[in-house]
Coordinates of N, CA and C in Angstrom, one line a residue:
M1 N -111.8 -25.6 -85.1 CA -111.1 -26.4 -84.0 C -112.0 -26.9 -82.9
T2 N -111.8 -28.2 -82.7 CA -112.6 -28.7 -81.7 C -111.8 -28.4 -80.2
V3 N -112.5 -28.6 -79.1 CA -111.9 -28.4 -77.8 C -110.8 -29.6 -77.8
R4 N -111.2 -30.9 -78.2 CA -110.0 -31.9 -78.1 C -108.9 -31.6 -79.0
D5 N -109.1 -30.9 -80.1 CA -107.9 -30.3 -81.2 C -107.2 -29.4 -80.5
N6 N -107.8 -28.5 -79.8 CA -107.0 -27.5 -79.0 C -106.0 -28.3 -77.8
I7 N -106.6 -29.0 -77.3 CA -105.7 -29.9 -76.2 C -104.5 -30.6 -76.8
L8 N -104.9 -31.5 -77.7 CA -103.9 -32.3 -78.5 C -102.9 -31.5 -79.3
F9 N -103.4 -30.4 -79.6 CA -102.3 -29.2 -80.4 C -101.4 -30.2 -81.4
G10 N -102.1 -30.8 -82.1 CA -101.3 -31.6 -83.1 C -100.8 -32.9 -82.7
S11 N -100.7 -33.5 -81.7 CA -100.1 -34.6 -81.0 C -101.2 -35.6 -81.4
P12 N -100.8 -37.0 -81.6 CA -101.7 -38.0 -81.6 C -102.4 -38.1 -80.3
L13 N -103.7 -38.8 -80.4 CA -104.6 -39.1 -79.5 C -104.1 -40.1 -78.6
D14 N -103.8 -40.3 -77.2 CA -103.5 -41.3 -76.3 C -104.8 -41.2 -75.3
A15 N -105.7 -42.1 -75.8 CA -107.2 -42.0 -74.9 C -107.0 -41.8 -73.3
R16 N -106.0 -42.7 -72.9 CA -106.0 -42.8 -71.5 C -105.2 -41.7 -70.9
K17 N -104.3 -41.3 -71.6 CA -103.5 -39.9 -71.2 C -104.4 -38.8 -71.3
Y18 N -105.2 -38.7 -72.3 CA -106.1 -37.8 -72.6 C -107.2 -37.3 -71.4
S19 N -108.0 -38.7 -71.4 CA -108.8 -38.7 -70.2 C -108.2 -38.3 -68.9
R20 N -107.2 -38.7 -68.5 CA -106.4 -38.3 -67.3 C -106.2 -36.8 -67.1
D21 N -105.5 -36.4 -68.2 CA -105.4 -35.0 -68.1 C -106.6 -33.9 -68.1
V22 N -107.6 -34.4 -68.8 CA -108.9 -33.5 -68.9 C -109.4 -33.7 -67.3
D23 N -109.5 -34.7 -66.9 CA -109.9 -34.9 -65.6 C -109.3 -34.1 -64.4
A24 N -107.9 -34.3 -64.5 CA -107.3 -33.6 -63.6 C -107.3 -31.9 -63.9
C25 N -107.7 -31.4 -64.9 CA -107.7 -30.1 -65.1 C -109.3 -29.6 -64.9
G26 N -110.2 -30.6 -64.4 CA -111.7 -30.0 -64.0 C -112.5 -30.0 -65.4
L27 N -112.2 -30.6 -66.5 CA -112.8 -30.2 -67.7 C -114.2 -31.3 -68.0
L28 N -114.2 -32.4 -67.2 CA -115.2 -33.4 -67.5 C -116.6 -32.9 -67.4
A29 N -116.7 -32.2 -66.4 CA -118.2 -31.8 -66.4 C -118.5 -30.8 -67.4
D30 N -117.6 -30.0 -68.0 CA -117.7 -29.2 -69.0 C -118.1 -29.8 -70.2
F31 N -117.4 -30.8 -70.3 CA -117.7 -31.7 -71.6 C -118.9 -32.3 -71.7
E32 N -119.5 -32.6 -70.6 CA -120.8 -33.3 -70.5 C -121.8 -32.1 -70.8
A33 N -121.7 -30.9 -70.4 CA -122.5 -30.0 -70.7 C -122.6 -29.3 -72.1
M34 N -121.4 -29.6 -72.8 CA -121.5 -29.3 -74.2 C -122.1 -30.2 -75.2
A35 N -122.7 -29.5 -76.3 CA -123.5 -30.4 -77.2 C -123.0 -31.4 -77.8
H36 N -121.7 -31.3 -78.1 CA -120.8 -32.5 -78.8 C -119.7 -32.8 -78.0
G37 N -119.7 -32.6 -76.6 CA -118.8 -33.0 -75.6 C -117.4 -32.2 -76.2
D38 N -116.1 -33.0 -76.2 CA -115.1 -32.5 -76.6 C -114.8 -32.2 -77.9
L39 N -115.7 -32.7 -78.9 CA -115.8 -32.7 -80.2 C -116.6 -31.1 -80.6
T40 N -116.9 -30.5 -79.4 CA -117.7 -29.1 -79.8 C -116.6 -28.3 -80.4
M41 N -117.0 -27.5 -81.4 CA -115.9 -26.5 -82.1 C -116.0 -25.1 -81.3
V42 N -114.8 -24.8 -81.2 CA -114.5 -23.3 -80.4 C -113.9 -22.4 -81.1
G43 N -113.9 -21.3 -80.9 CA -113.2 -20.3 -81.6 C -114.2 -19.3 -82.5
S44 N -113.8 -18.7 -83.7 CA -114.8 -17.7 -84.0 C -116.1 -18.3 -84.7
K45 N -116.0 -19.6 -85.1 CA -116.9 -20.3 -85.6 C -117.7 -21.2 -84.9
G46 N -117.3 -21.2 -83.6 CA -117.7 -22.4 -82.6 C -118.2 -21.8 -81.3
S47 N -118.6 -22.5 -80.3 CA -118.9 -22.1 -79.2 C -118.0 -21.2 -78.3
T48 N -118.4 -20.3 -77.4 CA -117.4 -19.3 -76.6 C -117.4 -20.1 -75.3
L49 N -116.2 -20.1 -74.8 CA -115.9 -20.5 -73.7 C -115.6 -19.5 -72.7
S50 N -115.8 -19.8 -71.4 CA -115.8 -18.9 -70.2 C -114.2 -18.7 -69.8
G51 N -113.9 -17.8 -69.0 CA -112.3 -17.6 -68.7 C -111.8 -18.8 -68.0
G52 N -112.6 -19.2 -67.1 CA -112.3 -20.6 -66.5 C -112.1 -21.8 -67.4
Q53 N -112.9 -21.9 -68.3 CA -112.8 -22.9 -69.3 C -111.5 -22.8 -70.0
K54 N -111.5 -21.6 -70.6 CA -110.1 -21.4 -71.5 C -108.8 -21.8 -70.5
A55 N -108.7 -21.4 -69.3 CA -107.7 -21.5 -68.5 C -107.5 -23.1 -68.2
R56 N -108.3 -23.9 -67.9 CA -108.4 -25.2 -67.7 C -108.1 -25.8 -69.0
L57 N -108.7 -25.3 -70.1 CA -108.2 -26.2 -71.5 C -106.7 -25.8 -71.9
S58 N -106.2 -24.5 -71.5 CA -104.8 -24.4 -71.6 C -104.1 -25.1 -70.9
L59 N -104.4 -25.3 -69.6 CA -103.6 -26.2 -68.3 C -103.7 -27.4 -69.1
A60 N -104.7 -28.2 -69.6 CA -104.8 -29.5 -70.3 C -103.9 -29.8 -71.3
R61 N -103.7 -28.8 -72.1 CA -102.9 -28.6 -73.3 C -101.4 -28.8 -72.9
A62 N -101.0 -28.1 -71.8 CA -99.8 -28.0 -71.2 C -99.5 -29.6 -70.7
C63 N -100.3 -30.1 -69.8 CA -100.1 -31.4 -69.4 C -100.0 -32.2 -70.5
Y64 N -100.9 -32.4 -71.4 CA -100.8 -33.3 -72.7 C -99.5 -33.4 -73.5
S65 N -99.1 -32.1 -73.4 CA -97.7 -31.8 -74.3 C -96.6 -32.5 -73.8
N66 N -96.6 -33.0 -72.5 CA -95.5 -33.7 -71.8 C -94.3 -32.9 -71.9
A67 N -94.2 -31.6 -71.9 CA -93.0 -30.6 -71.8 C -92.3 -31.0 -70.5
D68 N -91.0 -30.8 -70.5 CA -90.3 -31.0 -69.1 C -90.5 -29.8 -68.5
I69 N -90.4 -28.6 -69.1 CA -90.8 -27.3 -68.2 C -92.2 -26.7 -68.6
V70 N -92.8 -26.4 -67.7 CA -94.2 -25.8 -67.9 C -94.1 -24.5 -67.2
I71 N -94.4 -23.5 -68.0 CA -94.5 -22.1 -67.6 C -95.9 -21.7 -67.4
L72 N -96.8 -21.4 -66.4 CA -98.0 -21.0 -66.1 C -98.2 -19.7 -65.6
D73 N -99.0 -18.8 -66.3 CA -99.1 -17.4 -65.9 C -100.5 -17.4 -65.6
S74 N -100.6 -17.4 -64.1 CA -102.0 -17.2 -63.4 C -103.0 -18.0 -64.0
P75 N -102.7 -19.3 -64.0 CA -103.7 -20.3 -64.5 C -104.8 -20.5 -63.8
L76 N -105.1 -20.4 -62.4 CA -106.2 -20.5 -61.8 C -107.0 -19.2 -61.4
A77 N -106.6 -18.1 -62.1 CA -107.1 -16.7 -61.8 C -108.8 -16.9 -61.9
A78 N -109.0 -17.5 -63.0 CA -110.5 -17.3 -63.3 C -111.4 -18.5 -63.0
I79 N -110.9 -19.3 -61.9 CA -111.4 -20.7 -61.6 C -111.7 -20.4 -59.9
D80 N -113.2 -20.8 -59.7 CA -113.6 -20.8 -58.3 C -112.5 -21.6 -57.2
A81 N -112.6 -21.4 -56.1 CA -111.6 -21.8 -55.1 C -111.7 -23.5 -54.9
V82 N -112.9 -24.0 -55.1 CA -113.1 -25.5 -54.9 C -112.4 -26.2 -56.0
V83 N -112.5 -25.7 -57.1 CA -112.2 -26.3 -58.4 C -110.6 -25.9 -58.4
Q84 N -110.1 -24.8 -57.9 CA -108.6 -24.5 -57.8 C -107.9 -25.4 -57.1
R85 N -108.5 -26.0 -56.0 CA -108.0 -26.9 -55.1 C -107.8 -28.2 -55.9
E86 N -108.9 -28.6 -56.4 CA -108.9 -29.9 -57.1 C -107.9 -29.8 -58.1
I87 N -107.8 -28.9 -58.8 CA -106.5 -28.6 -59.9 C -105.3 -28.8 -59.3
M88 N -105.1 -27.9 -58.4 CA -103.8 -27.9 -57.8 C -103.3 -29.3 -57.1
T89 N -104.2 -30.1 -56.7 CA -103.8 -31.5 -56.3 C -103.8 -32.5 -57.5
K90 N -104.7 -32.6 -58.3 CA -104.7 -33.5 -59.5 C -103.8 -33.1 -60.5
C91 N -103.8 -31.8 -61.0 CA -102.7 -31.5 -62.0 C -101.5 -31.1 -61.4
I92 N -101.3 -30.0 -60.9 CA -100.0 -29.1 -60.5 C -99.2 -30.2 -59.8
E93 N -99.8 -30.6 -58.7 CA -99.0 -31.3 -57.9 C -98.7 -32.8 -58.0
T94 N -99.7 -33.4 -59.1 CA -99.6 -34.9 -59.1 C -99.1 -35.0 -60.6
L95 N -99.8 -34.6 -61.8 CA -99.4 -34.7 -63.0 C -98.0 -34.1 -63.6
L96 N -97.8 -33.0 -62.9 CA -96.7 -32.2 -63.0 C -95.6 -32.1 -62.2
K97 N -95.7 -33.4 -61.2 CA -94.8 -33.3 -60.3 C -93.4 -33.7 -60.5
T98 N -93.2 -34.3 -61.8 CA -91.8 -34.5 -62.2 C -91.2 -33.5 -63.4
K99 N -91.9 -32.5 -63.3 CA -91.7 -31.4 -64.3 C -91.1 -30.3 -63.6
T100 N -90.4 -29.3 -64.4 CA -90.2 -28.2 -63.8 C -91.3 -27.2 -64.1
V101 N -92.1 -26.7 -62.8 CA -93.0 -25.8 -63.1 C -92.9 -24.4 -62.5
I102 N -93.0 -23.4 -63.5 CA -92.8 -22.0 -63.0 C -94.2 -21.4 -63.3
L103 N -94.6 -21.0 -61.9 CA -96.1 -20.6 -61.9 C -95.9 -19.3 -61.4
V104 N -96.7 -18.2 -62.1 CA -96.8 -17.0 -61.8 C -98.1 -16.7 -61.3
T105 N -98.0 -16.1 -60.2 CA -99.3 -15.9 -59.5 C -99.3 -14.7 -58.4
H106 N -100.3 -14.3 -58.0 CA -100.5 -13.3 -57.1 C -101.6 -14.1 -56.0
N107 N -101.9 -15.0 -56.2 CA -102.7 -15.9 -55.1 C -102.3 -16.6 -54.2
P108 N -102.4 -16.0 -52.8 CA -101.7 -16.6 -51.8 C -102.0 -18.1 -51.4
D109 N -103.1 -18.5 -51.9 CA -103.5 -20.1 -51.8 C -102.7 -20.8 -52.5
V110 N -102.2 -20.3 -53.6 CA -101.2 -21.4 -54.5 C -99.9 -20.9 -53.8
I111 N -99.5 -19.9 -53.6 CA -98.1 -19.6 -53.1 C -98.0 -20.4 -51.9
N112 N -98.8 -20.5 -51.0 CA -98.8 -21.3 -49.8 C -99.1 -22.6 -49.9
A113 N -99.1 -23.3 -51.0 CA -99.5 -24.7 -51.2 C -98.3 -25.6 -50.8
E114 N -98.4 -26.5 -50.3 CA -97.6 -27.5 -49.7 C -96.4 -28.1 -50.7
S115 N -96.7 -28.0 -51.9 CA -95.8 -28.3 -52.9 C -94.8 -27.1 -53.5
V116 N -95.1 -25.9 -52.9 CA -94.3 -24.8 -53.2 C -92.9 -25.0 -52.5
N117 N -91.6 -25.0 -53.2 CA -90.5 -25.2 -52.5 C -89.6 -24.0 -52.8
R118 N -89.8 -23.1 -53.5 CA -89.1 -21.9 -54.0 C -90.1 -20.9 -54.4
L119 N -89.7 -19.6 -53.8 CA -90.5 -18.6 -54.4 C -89.5 -17.5 -55.0
V120 N -89.8 -16.8 -56.1 CA -89.0 -15.8 -56.6 C -90.0 -14.8 -56.6
I121 N -89.6 -13.6 -55.7 CA -90.3 -12.5 -55.8 C -89.7 -11.5 -56.5
V122 N -90.3 -10.9 -57.3 CA -89.9 -9.7 -58.3 C -90.5 -8.4 -58.0
D123 N -89.9 -7.5 -57.8 CA -90.4 -6.2 -57.5 C -89.6 -5.2 -58.5
A124 N -90.0 -3.9 -58.7 CA -89.6 -3.2 -59.4 C -87.9 -3.2 -59.6
N125 N -87.2 -3.1 -58.6 CA -85.9 -3.0 -58.5 C -85.1 -4.2 -57.9
S126 N -85.8 -5.2 -57.5 CA -85.1 -6.4 -56.8 C -85.8 -7.8 -57.2
I127 N -84.9 -8.8 -57.2 CA -85.3 -10.3 -57.1 C -84.9 -10.9 -55.8
D128 N -86.0 -11.4 -55.1 CA -85.6 -12.2 -53.9 C -86.0 -13.6 -54.1
V129 N -85.0 -14.5 -53.9 CA -85.2 -16.1 -54.3 C -85.3 -16.5 -52.7
Q130 N -86.7 -17.2 -52.4 CA -86.8 -17.9 -51.1 C -86.6 -19.2 -51.1
N131 N -85.6 -20.1 -50.7 CA -85.9 -21.4 -50.6 C -86.7 -21.9 -49.4
I132 N -87.9 -22.4 -49.8 CA -88.8 -22.7 -48.6 C -88.3 -23.9 -47.7
Q133 N -87.5 -24.7 -48.0 CA -87.0 -25.7 -47.1 C -86.1 -25.0 -46.1
D134 N -85.4 -23.9 -46.4 CA -84.6 -23.2 -45.2 C -85.3 -22.2 -44.4
K135 N -86.8 -22.1 -44.6 CA -87.3 -21.1 -43.7 C -88.6 -21.6 -43.4
L136 N -89.4 -20.9 -42.5 CA -90.7 -21.3 -41.8 C -91.6 -20.9 -42.9
R137 N -92.6 -21.7 -43.0 CA -93.8 -21.4 -43.9 C -94.7 -20.5 -43.2
S138 N -95.1 -19.5 -43.9 CA -96.1 -18.6 -43.2 C -97.5 -19.2 -43.6
P139 N -98.4 -18.7 -42.3 CA -99.9 -19.2 -42.6 C -100.3 -18.6 -43.9
L140 N -101.4 -19.0 -44.4 CA -102.1 -18.6 -45.6 C -102.6 -17.1 -45.4
H141 N -102.3 -16.4 -46.5 CA -102.5 -15.0 -46.4 C -101.7 -14.1 -45.7
A142 N -100.5 -14.7 -44.9 CA -99.8 -13.9 -44.0 C -98.5 -13.4 -45.0
D143 N -97.5 -12.6 -44.5 CA -96.3 -12.2 -45.0 C -95.5 -13.2 -45.0
F144 N -94.7 -13.2 -46.2 CA -93.5 -14.6 -46.2 C -92.7 -14.6 -45.3
S145 N -92.3 -13.4 -44.6 CA -91.2 -13.4 -43.5 C -91.8 -13.6 -42.1
D146 N -92.8 -14.0 -42.2 CA -93.6 -14.4 -40.8 C -92.7 -15.5 -40.0
K147 N -92.1 -15.1 -38.8 CA -91.4 -16.2 -38.1 C -92.1 -16.9 -37.3
D148 N -93.4 -16.8 -37.0 CA -94.3 -17.8 -36.2 C -95.0 -18.9 -36.7
S149 N -94.4 -19.2 -38.1 CA -95.0 -20.2 -38.9 C -94.7 -21.5 -38.5
Q150 N -95.5 -22.5 -39.0 CA -95.2 -24.0 -38.9 C -93.9 -24.2 -39.6
S151 N -93.1 -25.5 -39.3 CA -92.2 -26.1 -39.8 C -92.4 -26.4 -41.1
L152 N -91.3 -26.6 -42.2 CA -91.6 -27.2 -43.4 C -91.4 -28.6 -43.5
K153 N -92.0 -29.2 -44.6 CA -91.7 -30.6 -44.9 C -90.5 -30.6 -46.0
E154 N -90.1 -31.5 -46.7 CA -89.2 -31.8 -47.9 C -90.2 -31.6 -48.9
Y155 N -89.8 -30.6 -50.1 CA -90.4 -30.3 -51.1 C -89.6 -30.8 -52.4
D156 N -90.3 -31.4 -53.4 CA -89.7 -31.5 -54.7 C -88.9 -30.7 -55.2
P157 N -87.6 -30.7 -55.4 CA -86.9 -29.4 -55.8 C -87.2 -29.0 -57.4
R158 N -87.8 -30.0 -57.9 CA -88.0 -29.5 -59.4 C -89.0 -28.6 -59.7
I159 N -90.0 -28.5 -58.7 CA -91.2 -27.4 -58.7 C -90.6 -26.1 -58.2
I160 N -90.7 -25.1 -59.3 CA -90.3 -23.9 -58.9 C -91.5 -23.1 -59.1
W161 N -91.9 -22.3 -58.2 CA -93.0 -21.3 -57.9 C -92.7 -19.9 -58.1
A162 N -93.2 -19.0 -58.8 CA -92.8 -17.6 -59.0 C -94.0 -16.7 -58.3
Y163 N -93.6 -15.6 -57.9 CA -94.7 -14.7 -57.2 C -94.6 -13.3 -57.8
D164 N -95.5 -12.9 -58.4 CA -95.4 -11.4 -58.8 C -94.3 -11.0 -59.8
F165 N -94.4 -11.8 -60.8 CA -93.7 -11.4 -62.1 C -94.2 -10.5 -62.8
D166 N -93.8 -9.2 -62.9 CA -94.3 -8.3 -63.8 C -93.8 -8.4 -65.2
N167 N -92.5 -8.9 -65.4 CA -92.0 -9.0 -66.7 C -91.3 -10.4 -66.9
L168 N -92.0 -11.5 -66.9 CA -91.4 -12.8 -66.8 C -90.4 -12.9 -68.1
N169 N -90.7 -12.6 -69.1 CA -89.9 -12.8 -70.4 C -88.5 -12.3 -70.1
N170 N -88.2 -10.9 -69.7 CA -87.2 -10.3 -69.2 C -86.3 -11.2 -68.1
I171 N -87.0 -11.9 -67.2 CA -86.3 -12.4 -66.1 C -85.8 -13.8 -66.7
L172 N -86.5 -14.7 -67.5 CA -86.4 -15.7 -67.9 C -85.2 -15.7 -69.2
C173 N -85.1 -14.5 -69.8 CA -84.1 -14.3 -70.9 C -82.9 -13.5 -70.5
H174 N -82.9 -13.0 -69.2 CA -81.7 -12.5 -68.9 C -80.4 -13.5 -68.5
P175 N -79.3 -13.0 -69.0 CA -78.0 -13.9 -68.8 C -77.8 -14.5 -67.3
N176 N -78.1 -13.7 -66.4 CA -78.0 -13.8 -65.0 C -79.1 -14.3 -64.5
S177 N -80.1 -15.0 -65.1 CA -81.5 -15.1 -64.6 C -81.1 -16.4 -63.5
L178 N -82.2 -16.1 -62.5 CA -82.2 -16.9 -61.4 C -83.1 -18.0 -61.2
V179 N -84.0 -18.0 -62.4 CA -85.0 -19.1 -62.2 C -84.5 -20.1 -63.5

């Protein structure tokens, strides 16, 4: 299977959309470095991808699928901070802006992004939903309950961000699910 096949995942190629999605996911430089670009074979009989490349490839596949609901489990964990900010801006906050995004992460840079409008904090015995519009945003890397924070702007209510999910499947499948 090629890198392109992995992103298309059986969908027909729309060259414009494909180019936009791979650019937003920070894959263009990787394609240039690969011997056959996005036609490079990957998997058991092909090239080996780094953790960051795998994460960005998966994110590009999610974008290309045009799903209404996108669930991302730590998609930026294996990606350096500079590329992470670019992907947040170009992909998650722009391409996926009209989608419902559930993002599972422990990364305070992601949690404190301006597009975050709702946090669902899951501990062993509790679920706490915080509508960011009604609260003060904490500074980066600070506790979420910090009252000395800056005022919030309005956020797109379709983007849902989750924090610290230990068992996402049980939460999403529970009949009284909050997400």
